[in-house]
Amino acid sequence: MSSPTVPADFSGHMLDLDEDEDLEVFTKKTSMTDGSPMPNSPSSMVNQYGLDEEEEEQGTSTKDIFITVDNPESQVTAIETFIMYRVVTKTTRSEFDSSEYEVRRRYQDFVWLRGRLEESQPTLIVHPLPEKFVMKGMVERFNEDFIETRRKALHRFLNKISEHPILSSSEHFKVFLTAQELTPHRKQGPSFLSRMGETVRAVANSVRGLRSRPEEFVIMQEYVEDFSNKISSMDKVTQRIIKEQKEYLDELGQYSPTYTQWAGAEEELAEPLKGMAGCVELCNKETEELISHLADVLVPALHEYVLCAETLKTVMKRRDNIQADFESKSEALAAKKVDQEALKEEVDALADRVELANNALKGDWSRWQNSMRTDLKSAFVATAEKNVEYYEKCLAVWERFLLSQRTEPSEEQAGEDAS
Amino acid sequence: QLDSLLKKMEINVAEAEKRTGKNTMNMQETYTVYLIETRPAEAVPEGGTPATPDCLWRRYSEFELLRTYLLVTYPYIVVPPLPEKRAEFVWHKLSADNLDPDFVERRRVGLENFLLRVASHPVLSNDKIFFLFLTEEKGWREAVLETGFQDKVDSRLKSLSAMFRVKNPDKRFTDLKHYSDELSTVIAQLLRVRARVADRLYGVYKVHGNYGRIFSEWSAIEREMGDGLQSAGHHMDTYAASIDDILEEEEHYADQLKEYLFYADALRSVCKKHDLTQYESEMAAQDLASKKQQKEELATGTVRVFSLKGMTSKLFGQESQEQRESRLAALEQSIQEGEELLKDKNTECQEFVRTAWEDIERFKEQKDRDVREALISYAIMQISMCKKGIQVWSNAKECFNKM
């Protein structure tokens, strides 16, 4: 079965429409592009996938690769101690020789992968990795919670890559998932120095400034700035809510022993007072669970998009640099009288590069927006659900208590209006 | 209960008003007065209007005077307490002010509750001074002072020394004292916890208001998500605002607890009075025994008990038969008086124990009922709070689903 995500080099295979399933899948796509001939240029394919919202919601029906990150284990060498994660891949994709792989990877390996992906596709939005370490609160690198949070984020990272129409067909991605030893592969490719060179050029270009950024990217830039602010605020507010909830929980915990103590001094009242103690204890547990949900579901989701916002800013800068490169070279072309031929070729290549970069970003942009909307929507919905569940459970606790008190025979209940 | 004043009369503390005037030191002060309305409790005919109530104004210090009078005049009764003089166990710094309208309102309710408690008490409701308090604005103060109740006030020293020296207090009162101490401790602790919990819960709810603000700003830059975010934001604002009412309702629970915190003091007062009457009874018995001893020694000539008279007669010569006989007669007289006194003291003591215990049993039943009801209404409040939470978050969830 062919995969729905088709890499540029395999465009020829797309014309093999012998199986109905494939046809169905492709039909969905062609309907989006109004029956035009099979696309075979990278940029038009990016556009096509960028507009394909349905693919996002199809979920497991078109998913042909399943990746899990688990089983963190610490490795001790003479020089350092670090954590190795197990990465398991199950796939039916034809470019994979086997259907199942299991490898061990460390955080640095993920960093390598992401770097290579960014290099090969500088204006695609590559999902961010969890941070190197958390300065705030001085969380230890080998703290259990930290490792678990990181593991989940790494898991999400690989899955996000596998869902990306272009990035998931990257050779580096395949190597990452399949090679038992990653180190030999890590030595290849653009060196640190060449990356440095890129950075220097980027700085020089940014100092020079862009002639004019296309309108759509101006709008995008503004959006990214605003989004970054909002998502950071969301992150902060959520952390604050957790803090307040924890303090609330601490104080709430004082109720139960006091009611119990009082019950000890009473006769008739002992039973309802013990009942109260029981109720507050149960509400305590529910509050604990709510806090856990916020910490395990909402915070990671928000934090992920805080990092995405930074990624977006970086991507936009890169696009600007590509444009700046082209502009500076074409200015040089206009100024120089000699070497016109060679320079013109270079300028044309750069012009293509600009167009490619812009189209890649445009295509990936709407894909990213959709993904963001889906992810955050699901996190918010889950949080709202958890809150509803929390209040429902507490409601049940108090209603049970009320019922127990009202069915108790009481001396002068007739005149009491307990509403 | 059948003849209580409340059966014949409706009592309300209807309003509170600020007044300014000169106090005893001729300084200007602001204080609050409360309007007491009374009306005969008769059935209103169909379509008819209830009779206009009689009313008068009283300030807190007058309530205090009334209560002190009742405490002294009926030491065997667990006298209902007044609402607190100053706001204690506050969770919100703002409501610690005596002139704060919320505090004044809660005090109004507390004062009404006090009057209703007294008016429905089988013994206290028949008190003339109490009746005048409700009906005579002027001249009430004079009437109270005229009763001379201040003279009956037991000195603290007397009470304290009785507490330490009493030999055979009724075990039930000893237990009651321990109970009232325990009750004070747990309720005070509960009130402290409640204040802290309220503070924290306020924080949790209010921080959610920030979500409202951020969602609103964020919705402006989004296309598809905008509407969902915006409307969810409104629900977050609603959620944040809802805590104010919730915590205000909870004040009522705190007030109910406070009443019983102060009732514990009233219990302690009754126990102290018991100690005192028991002690006086023991002292009277001891006194009588010593006098009888003296008489015996005088009659038989043996000296076992030291007496100044006896010593001086030893030093300065035997007293005459006449002197001896007159001393004997005086002693006899003293013994007779002593026996009368002891009888009175014993009766007083027994009477006290009987009447006090009757009221204590009544109080216990009242307390069990009231506390249970307070717990029930707390549960109802929690249920209401949970229902609001479910509503808001369900609404928010729907909005998020539309994102």
PDB file of N, CA and C in Angstrom, chain A residues 223 226-227 230 233-234 237-238 241 247-248 251 254-255 258-259 261-262 265-266 268-269 271 276 372-373 376-377 380-381 384-385 387-388 391-392 394-395 398-399 402 405 412 416 418, chain B residues 179 182-183 186 189-190 193-194 196-197 200-201 205 207-208 211 214-215 217-218 221-222 224-225 239 253 367-369 371-373 376 378 380 382-383 386 390 393-394 397 400-401 403:
ATOM      1  N   TYR A 223       1.036  38.440  13.301  1.00  0.00           N
ATOM      2  CA  TYR A 223       0.295  37.375  13.979  1.00  0.00           C
ATOM      3  C   TYR A 223       1.203  36.613  14.939  1.00  0.00           C
ATOM      4  N   ASP A 226       1.837  38.544  18.103  1.00  0.00           N
ATOM      5  CA  ASP A 226       0.663  38.552  18.983  1.00  0.00           C
ATOM      6  C   ASP A 226       0.428  37.174  19.588  1.00  0.00           C
ATOM      7  N   PHE A 227       0.501  36.162  18.728  1.00  0.00           N
ATOM      8  CA  PHE A 227       0.268  34.806  19.198  1.00  0.00           C
ATOM      9  C   PHE A 227       1.266  34.442  20.292  1.00  0.00           C
ATOM     10  N   LYS A 230       0.230  36.004  23.509  1.00  0.00           N
ATOM     11  CA  LYS A 230      -0.958  35.400  24.101  1.00  0.00           C
ATOM     12  C   LYS A 230      -0.658  34.031  24.678  1.00  0.00           C
ATOM     13  N   SER A 233       1.260  34.273  27.864  1.00  0.00           N
ATOM     14  CA  SER A 233       0.378  34.679  28.962  1.00  0.00           C
ATOM     15  C   SER A 233      -0.463  33.502  29.439  1.00  0.00           C
ATOM     16  N   MET A 234      -0.979  32.741  28.493  1.00  0.00           N
ATOM     17  CA  MET A 234      -1.792  31.556  28.852  1.00  0.00           C
ATOM     18  C   MET A 234      -0.985  30.611  29.719  1.00  0.00           C
ATOM     19  N   VAL A 237      -0.545  32.156  33.209  1.00  0.00           N
ATOM     20  CA  VAL A 237      -1.787  32.130  33.987  1.00  0.00           C
ATOM     21  C   VAL A 237      -2.090  30.712  34.472  1.00  0.00           C
ATOM     22  N   THR A 238      -1.861  29.745  33.599  1.00  0.00           N
ATOM     23  CA  THR A 238      -2.139  28.366  33.984  1.00  0.00           C
ATOM     24  C   THR A 238      -1.219  27.914  35.112  1.00  0.00           C
ATOM     25  N   ILE A 241      -2.595  29.372  38.220  1.00  0.00           N
ATOM     26  CA  ILE A 241      -3.783  28.665  38.696  1.00  0.00           C
ATOM     27  C   ILE A 241      -3.383  27.411  39.460  1.00  0.00           C
ATOM     28  N   GLU A 247      -2.196  25.659  46.900  1.00  0.00           N
ATOM     29  CA  GLU A 247      -2.309  26.312  48.201  1.00  0.00           C
ATOM     30  C   GLU A 247      -3.700  26.085  48.790  1.00  0.00           C
ATOM     31  N   TYR A 248      -4.704  26.118  47.935  1.00  0.00           N
ATOM     32  CA  TYR A 248      -6.073  25.838  48.355  1.00  0.00           C
ATOM     33  C   TYR A 248      -6.157  24.418  48.918  1.00  0.00           C
ATOM     34  N   GLU A 251      -4.720  24.130  52.467  1.00  0.00           N
ATOM     35  CA  GLU A 251      -5.599  24.646  53.514  1.00  0.00           C
ATOM     36  C   GLU A 251      -6.806  23.732  53.709  1.00  0.00           C
ATOM     37  N   GLN A 254      -6.894  20.900  56.173  1.00  0.00           N
ATOM     38  CA  GLN A 254      -6.995  21.131  57.615  1.00  0.00           C
ATOM     39  C   GLN A 254      -8.395  20.867  58.155  1.00  0.00           C
ATOM     40  N   TYR A 255      -9.365  20.872  57.246  1.00  0.00           N
ATOM     41  CA  TYR A 255     -10.752  20.709  57.682  1.00  0.00           C
ATOM     42  C   TYR A 255     -11.014  19.350  58.334  1.00  0.00           C
ATOM     43  N   THR A 258     -10.032  18.571  61.911  1.00  0.00           N
ATOM     44  CA  THR A 258     -10.772  19.387  62.875  1.00  0.00           C
ATOM     45  C   THR A 258     -12.185  18.856  63.075  1.00  0.00           C
ATOM     46  N   TYR A 259     -12.854  18.510  61.979  1.00  0.00           N
ATOM     47  CA  TYR A 259     -14.201  17.942  62.104  1.00  0.00           C
ATOM     48  C   TYR A 259     -14.156  16.622  62.871  1.00  0.00           C
ATOM     49  N   GLN A 261     -11.957  15.777  65.124  1.00  0.00           N
ATOM     50  CA  GLN A 261     -11.715  16.072  66.534  1.00  0.00           C
ATOM     51  C   GLN A 261     -13.015  16.482  67.224  1.00  0.00           C
ATOM     52  N   TRP A 262     -13.784  17.326  66.543  1.00  0.00           N
ATOM     53  CA  TRP A 262     -15.055  17.758  67.097  1.00  0.00           C
ATOM     54  C   TRP A 262     -15.988  16.565  67.298  1.00  0.00           C
ATOM     55  N   ALA A 265     -15.855  14.814  70.519  1.00  0.00           N
ATOM     56  CA  ALA A 265     -16.386  15.425  71.729  1.00  0.00           C
ATOM     57  C   ALA A 265     -17.913  15.363  71.793  1.00  0.00           C
ATOM     58  N   GLU A 266     -18.528  14.857  70.720  1.00  0.00           N
ATOM     59  CA  GLU A 266     -19.994  14.893  70.646  1.00  0.00           C
ATOM     60  C   GLU A 266     -20.606  13.501  70.673  1.00  0.00           C
ATOM     61  N   GLU A 268     -24.644  12.894  69.716  1.00  0.00           N
ATOM     62  CA  GLU A 268     -25.563  12.930  68.568  1.00  0.00           C
ATOM     63  C   GLU A 268     -24.882  13.487  67.323  1.00  0.00           C
ATOM     64  N   LEU A 269     -24.034  14.470  67.533  1.00  0.00           N
ATOM     65  CA  LEU A 269     -23.427  15.149  66.390  1.00  0.00           C
ATOM     66  C   LEU A 269     -22.230  14.397  65.810  1.00  0.00           C
ATOM     67  N   GLU A 271     -21.895  11.614  64.284  1.00  0.00           N
ATOM     68  CA  GLU A 271     -22.100  11.037  62.943  1.00  0.00           C
ATOM     69  C   GLU A 271     -22.076  12.091  61.838  1.00  0.00           C
ATOM     70  N   MET A 276     -19.012  15.050  57.559  1.00  0.00           N
ATOM     71  CA  MET A 276     -18.367  16.240  57.004  1.00  0.00           C
ATOM     72  C   MET A 276     -16.901  15.981  56.729  1.00  0.00           C
ATOM     73  N   MET A 372      -2.404  23.748  15.262  1.00  0.00           N
ATOM     74  CA  MET A 372      -2.446  24.498  16.506  1.00  0.00           C
ATOM     75  C   MET A 372      -3.874  24.558  17.022  1.00  0.00           C
ATOM     76  N   ARG A 373      -4.770  24.891  16.138  1.00  0.00           N
ATOM     77  CA  ARG A 373      -6.170  25.001  16.520  1.00  0.00           C
ATOM     78  C   ARG A 373      -6.677  23.678  17.091  1.00  0.00           C
ATOM     79  N   LEU A 376      -4.786  22.848  20.569  1.00  0.00           N
ATOM     80  CA  LEU A 376      -5.199  23.665  21.694  1.00  0.00           C
ATOM     81  C   LEU A 376      -6.673  23.460  22.001  1.00  0.00           C
ATOM     82  N   LYS A 377      -7.442  23.325  20.961  1.00  0.00           N
ATOM     83  CA  LYS A 377      -8.868  23.055  21.171  1.00  0.00           C
ATOM     84  C   LYS A 377      -9.034  21.793  22.017  1.00  0.00           C
ATOM     85  N   PHE A 380      -8.014  22.470  25.619  1.00  0.00           N
ATOM     86  CA  PHE A 380      -8.992  23.297  26.324  1.00  0.00           C
ATOM     87  C   PHE A 380     -10.260  22.512  26.618  1.00  0.00           C
ATOM     88  N   VAL A 381     -10.706  21.754  25.628  1.00  0.00           N
ATOM     89  CA  VAL A 381     -11.916  20.944  25.823  1.00  0.00           C
ATOM     90  C   VAL A 381     -11.690  19.947  26.952  1.00  0.00           C
ATOM     91  N   ALA A 384     -11.827  21.764  30.244  1.00  0.00           N
ATOM     92  CA  ALA A 384     -13.201  22.104  30.619  1.00  0.00           C
ATOM     93  C   ALA A 384     -13.931  20.850  31.101  1.00  0.00           C
ATOM     94  N   GLU A 385     -13.699  19.747  30.393  1.00  0.00           N
ATOM     95  CA  GLU A 385     -14.328  18.476  30.791  1.00  0.00           C
ATOM     96  C   GLU A 385     -13.886  18.047  32.175  1.00  0.00           C
ATOM     97  N   ASN A 387     -12.834  19.919  34.577  1.00  0.00           N
ATOM     98  CA  ASN A 387     -13.455  20.791  35.571  1.00  0.00           C
ATOM     99  C   ASN A 387     -14.895  20.393  35.834  1.00  0.00           C
ATOM    100  N   VAL A 388     -15.615  20.080  34.742  1.00  0.00           N
ATOM    101  CA  VAL A 388     -17.012  19.643  34.893  1.00  0.00           C
ATOM    102  C   VAL A 388     -17.041  18.370  35.732  1.00  0.00           C
ATOM    103  N   TYR A 391     -16.431  19.115  39.431  1.00  0.00           N
ATOM    104  CA  TYR A 391     -17.594  19.642  40.131  1.00  0.00           C
ATOM    105  C   TYR A 391     -18.700  18.602  40.254  1.00  0.00           C
ATOM    106  N   GLU A 392     -18.817  17.746  39.247  1.00  0.00           N
ATOM    107  CA  GLU A 392     -19.840  16.694  39.320  1.00  0.00           C
ATOM    108  C   GLU A 392     -19.546  15.731  40.458  1.00  0.00           C
ATOM    109  N   CYS A 394     -17.721  16.330  43.183  1.00  0.00           N
ATOM    110  CA  CYS A 394     -17.933  17.004  44.467  1.00  0.00           C
ATOM    111  C   CYS A 394     -19.414  17.132  44.766  1.00  0.00           C
ATOM    112  N   LEU A 395     -20.181  17.433  43.727  1.00  0.00           N
ATOM    113  CA  LEU A 395     -21.630  17.533  43.894  1.00  0.00           C
ATOM    114  C   LEU A 395     -22.193  16.236  44.454  1.00  0.00           C
ATOM    115  N   TRP A 398     -21.496  15.810  48.210  1.00  0.00           N
ATOM    116  CA  TRP A 398     -22.335  16.599  49.109  1.00  0.00           C
ATOM    117  C   TRP A 398     -23.788  16.161  49.068  1.00  0.00           C
ATOM    118  N   GLU A 399     -24.233  15.701  47.909  1.00  0.00           N
ATOM    119  CA  GLU A 399     -25.618  15.222  47.829  1.00  0.00           C
ATOM    120  C   GLU A 399     -25.808  13.961  48.643  1.00  0.00           C
ATOM    121  N   LEU A 402     -26.038  15.055  52.216  1.00  0.00           N
ATOM    122  CA  LEU A 402     -27.336  15.666  52.459  1.00  0.00           C
ATOM    123  C   LEU A 402     -28.409  14.595  52.640  1.00  0.00           C
ATOM    124  N   GLN A 405     -28.228  12.931  55.923  1.00  0.00           N
ATOM    125  CA  GLN A 405     -28.713  13.729  57.041  1.00  0.00           C
ATOM    126  C   GLN A 405     -30.220  13.836  57.042  1.00  0.00           C
ATOM    127  N   GLU A 412     -37.009  17.533  65.832  1.00  0.00           N
ATOM    128  CA  GLU A 412     -38.001  18.505  65.416  1.00  0.00           C
ATOM    129  C   GLU A 412     -37.774  18.953  63.982  1.00  0.00           C
ATOM    130  N   GLU A 416     -38.405  22.668  60.313  1.00  0.00           N
ATOM    131  CA  GLU A 416     -37.165  23.162  59.727  1.00  0.00           C
ATOM    132  C   GLU A 416     -37.322  23.360  58.237  1.00  0.00           C
ATOM    133  N   ALA A 418     -34.953  23.770  55.431  1.00  0.00           N
ATOM    134  CA  ALA A 418     -33.511  23.722  55.180  1.00  0.00           C
ATOM    135  C   ALA A 418     -33.122  24.244  53.811  1.00  0.00           C
TER     136      ALA A 418
ATOM    137  N   TYR B 179     -15.916  19.746  78.053  1.00  0.00           N
ATOM    138  CA  TYR B 179     -16.592  19.795  76.752  1.00  0.00           C
ATOM    139  C   TYR B 179     -16.566  21.205  76.177  1.00  0.00           C
ATOM    140  N   GLU B 182     -13.226  22.018  74.810  1.00  0.00           N
ATOM    141  CA  GLU B 182     -13.009  21.303  73.550  1.00  0.00           C
ATOM    142  C   GLU B 182     -13.787  21.978  72.410  1.00  0.00           C
ATOM    143  N   LEU B 183     -15.048  22.343  72.716  1.00  0.00           N
ATOM    144  CA  LEU B 183     -15.896  22.981  71.711  1.00  0.00           C
ATOM    145  C   LEU B 183     -15.277  24.291  71.230  1.00  0.00           C
ATOM    146  N   VAL B 186     -12.180  23.477  68.923  1.00  0.00           N
ATOM    147  CA  VAL B 186     -12.446  22.989  67.561  1.00  0.00           C
ATOM    148  C   VAL B 186     -13.128  24.046  66.701  1.00  0.00           C
ATOM    149  N   GLN B 189     -10.661  26.631  65.623  1.00  0.00           N
ATOM    150  CA  GLN B 189      -9.811  26.055  64.596  1.00  0.00           C
ATOM    151  C   GLN B 189     -10.544  26.007  63.248  1.00  0.00           C
ATOM    152  N   LEU B 190     -11.804  25.561  63.281  1.00  0.00           N
ATOM    153  CA  LEU B 190     -12.608  25.505  62.057  1.00  0.00           C
ATOM    154  C   LEU B 190     -12.723  26.888  61.414  1.00  0.00           C
ATOM    155  N   VAL B 193      -9.461  27.845  59.772  1.00  0.00           N
ATOM    156  CA  VAL B 193      -9.272  27.099  58.528  1.00  0.00           C
ATOM    157  C   VAL B 193     -10.181  27.670  57.442  1.00  0.00           C
ATOM    158  N   ARG B 194     -11.436  27.908  57.817  1.00  0.00           N
ATOM    159  CA  ARG B 194     -12.388  28.441  56.847  1.00  0.00           C
ATOM    160  C   ARG B 194     -11.894  29.726  56.236  1.00  0.00           C
ATOM    161  N   ARG B 196      -8.837  30.813  55.900  1.00  0.00           N
ATOM    162  CA  ARG B 196      -7.702  30.567  55.010  1.00  0.00           C
ATOM    163  C   ARG B 196      -8.152  29.919  53.711  1.00  0.00           C
ATOM    164  N   VAL B 197      -9.057  28.951  53.832  1.00  0.00           N
ATOM    165  CA  VAL B 197      -9.576  28.264  52.647  1.00  0.00           C
ATOM    166  C   VAL B 197     -10.292  29.260  51.738  1.00  0.00           C
ATOM    167  N   ARG B 200      -7.855  31.330  49.746  1.00  0.00           N
ATOM    168  CA  ARG B 200      -7.240  30.567  48.663  1.00  0.00           C
ATOM    169  C   ARG B 200      -8.201  30.359  47.517  1.00  0.00           C
ATOM    170  N   LEU B 201      -9.434  29.993  47.869  1.00  0.00           N
ATOM    171  CA  LEU B 201     -10.426  29.729  46.825  1.00  0.00           C
ATOM    172  C   LEU B 201     -10.689  30.992  46.021  1.00  0.00           C
ATOM    173  N   TYR B 205     -10.350  31.296  41.829  1.00  0.00           N
ATOM    174  CA  TYR B 205     -11.399  31.789  40.928  1.00  0.00           C
ATOM    175  C   TYR B 205     -10.966  33.057  40.199  1.00  0.00           C
ATOM    176  N   VAL B 207      -8.025  34.263  39.445  1.00  0.00           N
ATOM    177  CA  VAL B 207      -6.981  34.119  38.428  1.00  0.00           C
ATOM    178  C   VAL B 207      -7.596  33.667  37.093  1.00  0.00           C
ATOM    179  N   HIS B 208      -8.676  32.895  37.178  1.00  0.00           N
ATOM    180  CA  HIS B 208      -9.339  32.476  35.937  1.00  0.00           C
ATOM    181  C   HIS B 208      -9.852  33.659  35.135  1.00  0.00           C
ATOM    182  N   TYR B 211      -7.852  34.405  32.157  1.00  0.00           N
ATOM    183  CA  TYR B 211      -8.176  33.649  30.944  1.00  0.00           C
ATOM    184  C   TYR B 211      -9.153  34.459  30.089  1.00  0.00           C
ATOM    185  N   ILE B 214      -7.310  37.254  28.316  1.00  0.00           N
ATOM    186  CA  ILE B 214      -6.416  36.776  27.260  1.00  0.00           C
ATOM    187  C   ILE B 214      -7.200  36.205  26.079  1.00  0.00           C
ATOM    188  N   PHE B 215      -8.234  35.408  26.360  1.00  0.00           N
ATOM    189  CA  PHE B 215      -9.053  34.845  25.280  1.00  0.00           C
ATOM    190  C   PHE B 215      -9.640  35.954  24.423  1.00  0.00           C
ATOM    191  N   GLU B 217      -8.475  39.017  23.935  1.00  0.00           N
ATOM    192  CA  GLU B 217      -7.434  39.625  23.094  1.00  0.00           C
ATOM    193  C   GLU B 217      -6.995  38.673  21.985  1.00  0.00           C
ATOM    194  N   TRP B 218      -6.850  37.405  22.343  1.00  0.00           N
ATOM    195  CA  TRP B 218      -6.403  36.390  21.394  1.00  0.00           C
ATOM    196  C   TRP B 218      -7.416  36.193  20.272  1.00  0.00           C
ATOM    197  N   ILE B 221      -7.067  38.068  16.958  1.00  0.00           N
ATOM    198  CA  ILE B 221      -6.088  37.777  15.907  1.00  0.00           C
ATOM    199  C   ILE B 221      -6.370  36.460  15.200  1.00  0.00           C
ATOM    200  N   GLU B 222      -7.401  35.747  15.639  1.00  0.00           N
ATOM    201  CA  GLU B 222      -7.703  34.452  15.024  1.00  0.00           C
ATOM    202  C   GLU B 222      -8.937  34.535  14.131  1.00  0.00           C
ATOM    203  N   GLU B 224     -10.677  31.338  12.518  1.00  0.00           N
ATOM    204  CA  GLU B 224     -11.562  30.222  12.869  1.00  0.00           C
ATOM    205  C   GLU B 224     -11.823  30.103  14.354  1.00  0.00           C
ATOM    206  N   MET B 225     -10.778  30.330  15.145  1.00  0.00           N
ATOM    207  CA  MET B 225     -10.872  30.109  16.588  1.00  0.00           C
ATOM    208  C   MET B 225     -11.520  31.276  17.327  1.00  0.00           C
ATOM    209  N   TYR B 239     -17.147  32.847  35.703  1.00  0.00           N
ATOM    210  CA  TYR B 239     -16.608  31.950  36.721  1.00  0.00           C
ATOM    211  C   TYR B 239     -15.869  32.747  37.799  1.00  0.00           C
ATOM    212  N   TYR B 253     -22.482  30.565  57.332  1.00  0.00           N
ATOM    213  CA  TYR B 253     -22.040  29.350  58.019  1.00  0.00           C
ATOM    214  C   TYR B 253     -21.065  29.728  59.135  1.00  0.00           C
ATOM    215  N   LYS B 367     -28.414  22.716  70.509  1.00  0.00           N
ATOM    216  CA  LYS B 367     -27.139  22.702  69.822  1.00  0.00           C
ATOM    217  C   LYS B 367     -27.090  21.587  68.774  1.00  0.00           C
ATOM    218  N   ASP B 368     -27.541  20.402  69.150  1.00  0.00           N
ATOM    219  CA  ASP B 368     -27.516  19.288  68.198  1.00  0.00           C
ATOM    220  C   ASP B 368     -28.339  19.613  66.962  1.00  0.00           C
ATOM    221  N   ARG B 369     -29.499  20.218  67.189  1.00  0.00           N
ATOM    222  CA  ARG B 369     -30.360  20.593  66.078  1.00  0.00           C
ATOM    223  C   ARG B 369     -29.698  21.649  65.207  1.00  0.00           C
ATOM    224  N   VAL B 371     -26.539  22.736  64.982  1.00  0.00           N
ATOM    225  CA  VAL B 371     -25.295  22.381  64.297  1.00  0.00           C
ATOM    226  C   VAL B 371     -25.587  21.482  63.102  1.00  0.00           C
ATOM    227  N   ARG B 372     -26.468  20.535  63.315  1.00  0.00           N
ATOM    228  CA  ARG B 372     -26.825  19.655  62.202  1.00  0.00           C
ATOM    229  C   ARG B 372     -27.393  20.473  61.055  1.00  0.00           C
ATOM    230  N   GLU B 373     -28.267  21.407  61.383  1.00  0.00           N
ATOM    231  CA  GLU B 373     -28.856  22.249  60.348  1.00  0.00           C
ATOM    232  C   GLU B 373     -27.796  23.101  59.658  1.00  0.00           C
ATOM    233  N   ILE B 376     -26.028  20.935  57.246  1.00  0.00           N
ATOM    234  CA  ILE B 376     -26.888  20.704  56.084  1.00  0.00           C
ATOM    235  C   ILE B 376     -26.867  21.914  55.155  1.00  0.00           C
ATOM    236  N   TYR B 378     -24.569  24.077  54.894  1.00  0.00           N
ATOM    237  CA  TYR B 378     -23.247  24.152  54.282  1.00  0.00           C
ATOM    238  C   TYR B 378     -23.187  23.226  53.075  1.00  0.00           C
ATOM    239  N   ILE B 380     -25.661  22.283  51.293  1.00  0.00           N
ATOM    240  CA  ILE B 380     -26.490  22.880  50.237  1.00  0.00           C
ATOM    241  C   ILE B 380     -25.712  23.962  49.495  1.00  0.00           C
ATOM    242  N   GLN B 382     -22.471  24.105  49.166  1.00  0.00           N
ATOM    243  CA  GLN B 382     -21.448  23.458  48.345  1.00  0.00           C
ATOM    244  C   GLN B 382     -22.078  22.929  47.068  1.00  0.00           C
ATOM    245  N   ILE B 383     -23.287  22.345  47.214  1.00  0.00           N
ATOM    246  CA  ILE B 383     -23.983  21.812  46.049  1.00  0.00           C
ATOM    247  C   ILE B 383     -24.257  22.933  45.044  1.00  0.00           C
ATOM    248  N   CYS B 386     -21.098  23.847  43.298  1.00  0.00           N
ATOM    249  CA  CYS B 386     -20.726  22.829  42.310  1.00  0.00           C
ATOM    250  C   CYS B 386     -21.590  22.960  41.058  1.00  0.00           C
ATOM    251  N   ILE B 390     -20.317  23.470  37.298  1.00  0.00           N
ATOM    252  CA  ILE B 390     -20.663  22.576  36.183  1.00  0.00           C
ATOM    253  C   ILE B 390     -21.209  23.399  35.021  1.00  0.00           C
ATOM    254  N   TRP B 393     -18.386  25.625  33.274  1.00  0.00           N
ATOM    255  CA  TRP B 393     -17.402  24.857  32.519  1.00  0.00           C
ATOM    256  C   TRP B 393     -18.027  24.078  31.369  1.00  0.00           C
ATOM    257  N   SER B 394     -19.287  23.684  31.518  1.00  0.00           N
ATOM    258  CA  SER B 394     -19.982  23.041  30.393  1.00  0.00           C
ATOM    259  C   SER B 394     -20.151  24.035  29.263  1.00  0.00           C
ATOM    260  N   LYS B 397     -16.863  24.563  27.654  1.00  0.00           N
ATOM    261  CA  LYS B 397     -16.513  23.419  26.812  1.00  0.00           C
ATOM    262  C   LYS B 397     -17.195  23.520  25.456  1.00  0.00           C
ATOM    263  N   PHE B 400     -15.359  25.981  23.436  1.00  0.00           N
ATOM    264  CA  PHE B 400     -14.082  25.430  22.964  1.00  0.00           C
ATOM    265  C   PHE B 400     -14.317  24.480  21.798  1.00  0.00           C
ATOM    266  N   ASN B 401     -15.390  23.718  21.866  1.00  0.00           N
ATOM    267  CA  ASN B 401     -15.700  22.780  20.778  1.00  0.00           C
ATOM    268  C   ASN B 401     -15.955  23.506  19.466  1.00  0.00           C
ATOM    269  N   MET B 403     -14.258  25.984  18.505  1.00  0.00           N
ATOM    270  CA  MET B 403     -13.019  26.630  18.060  1.00  0.00           C
ATOM    271  C   MET B 403     -12.581  26.164  16.678  1.00  0.00           C
TER     272      MET B 403
END
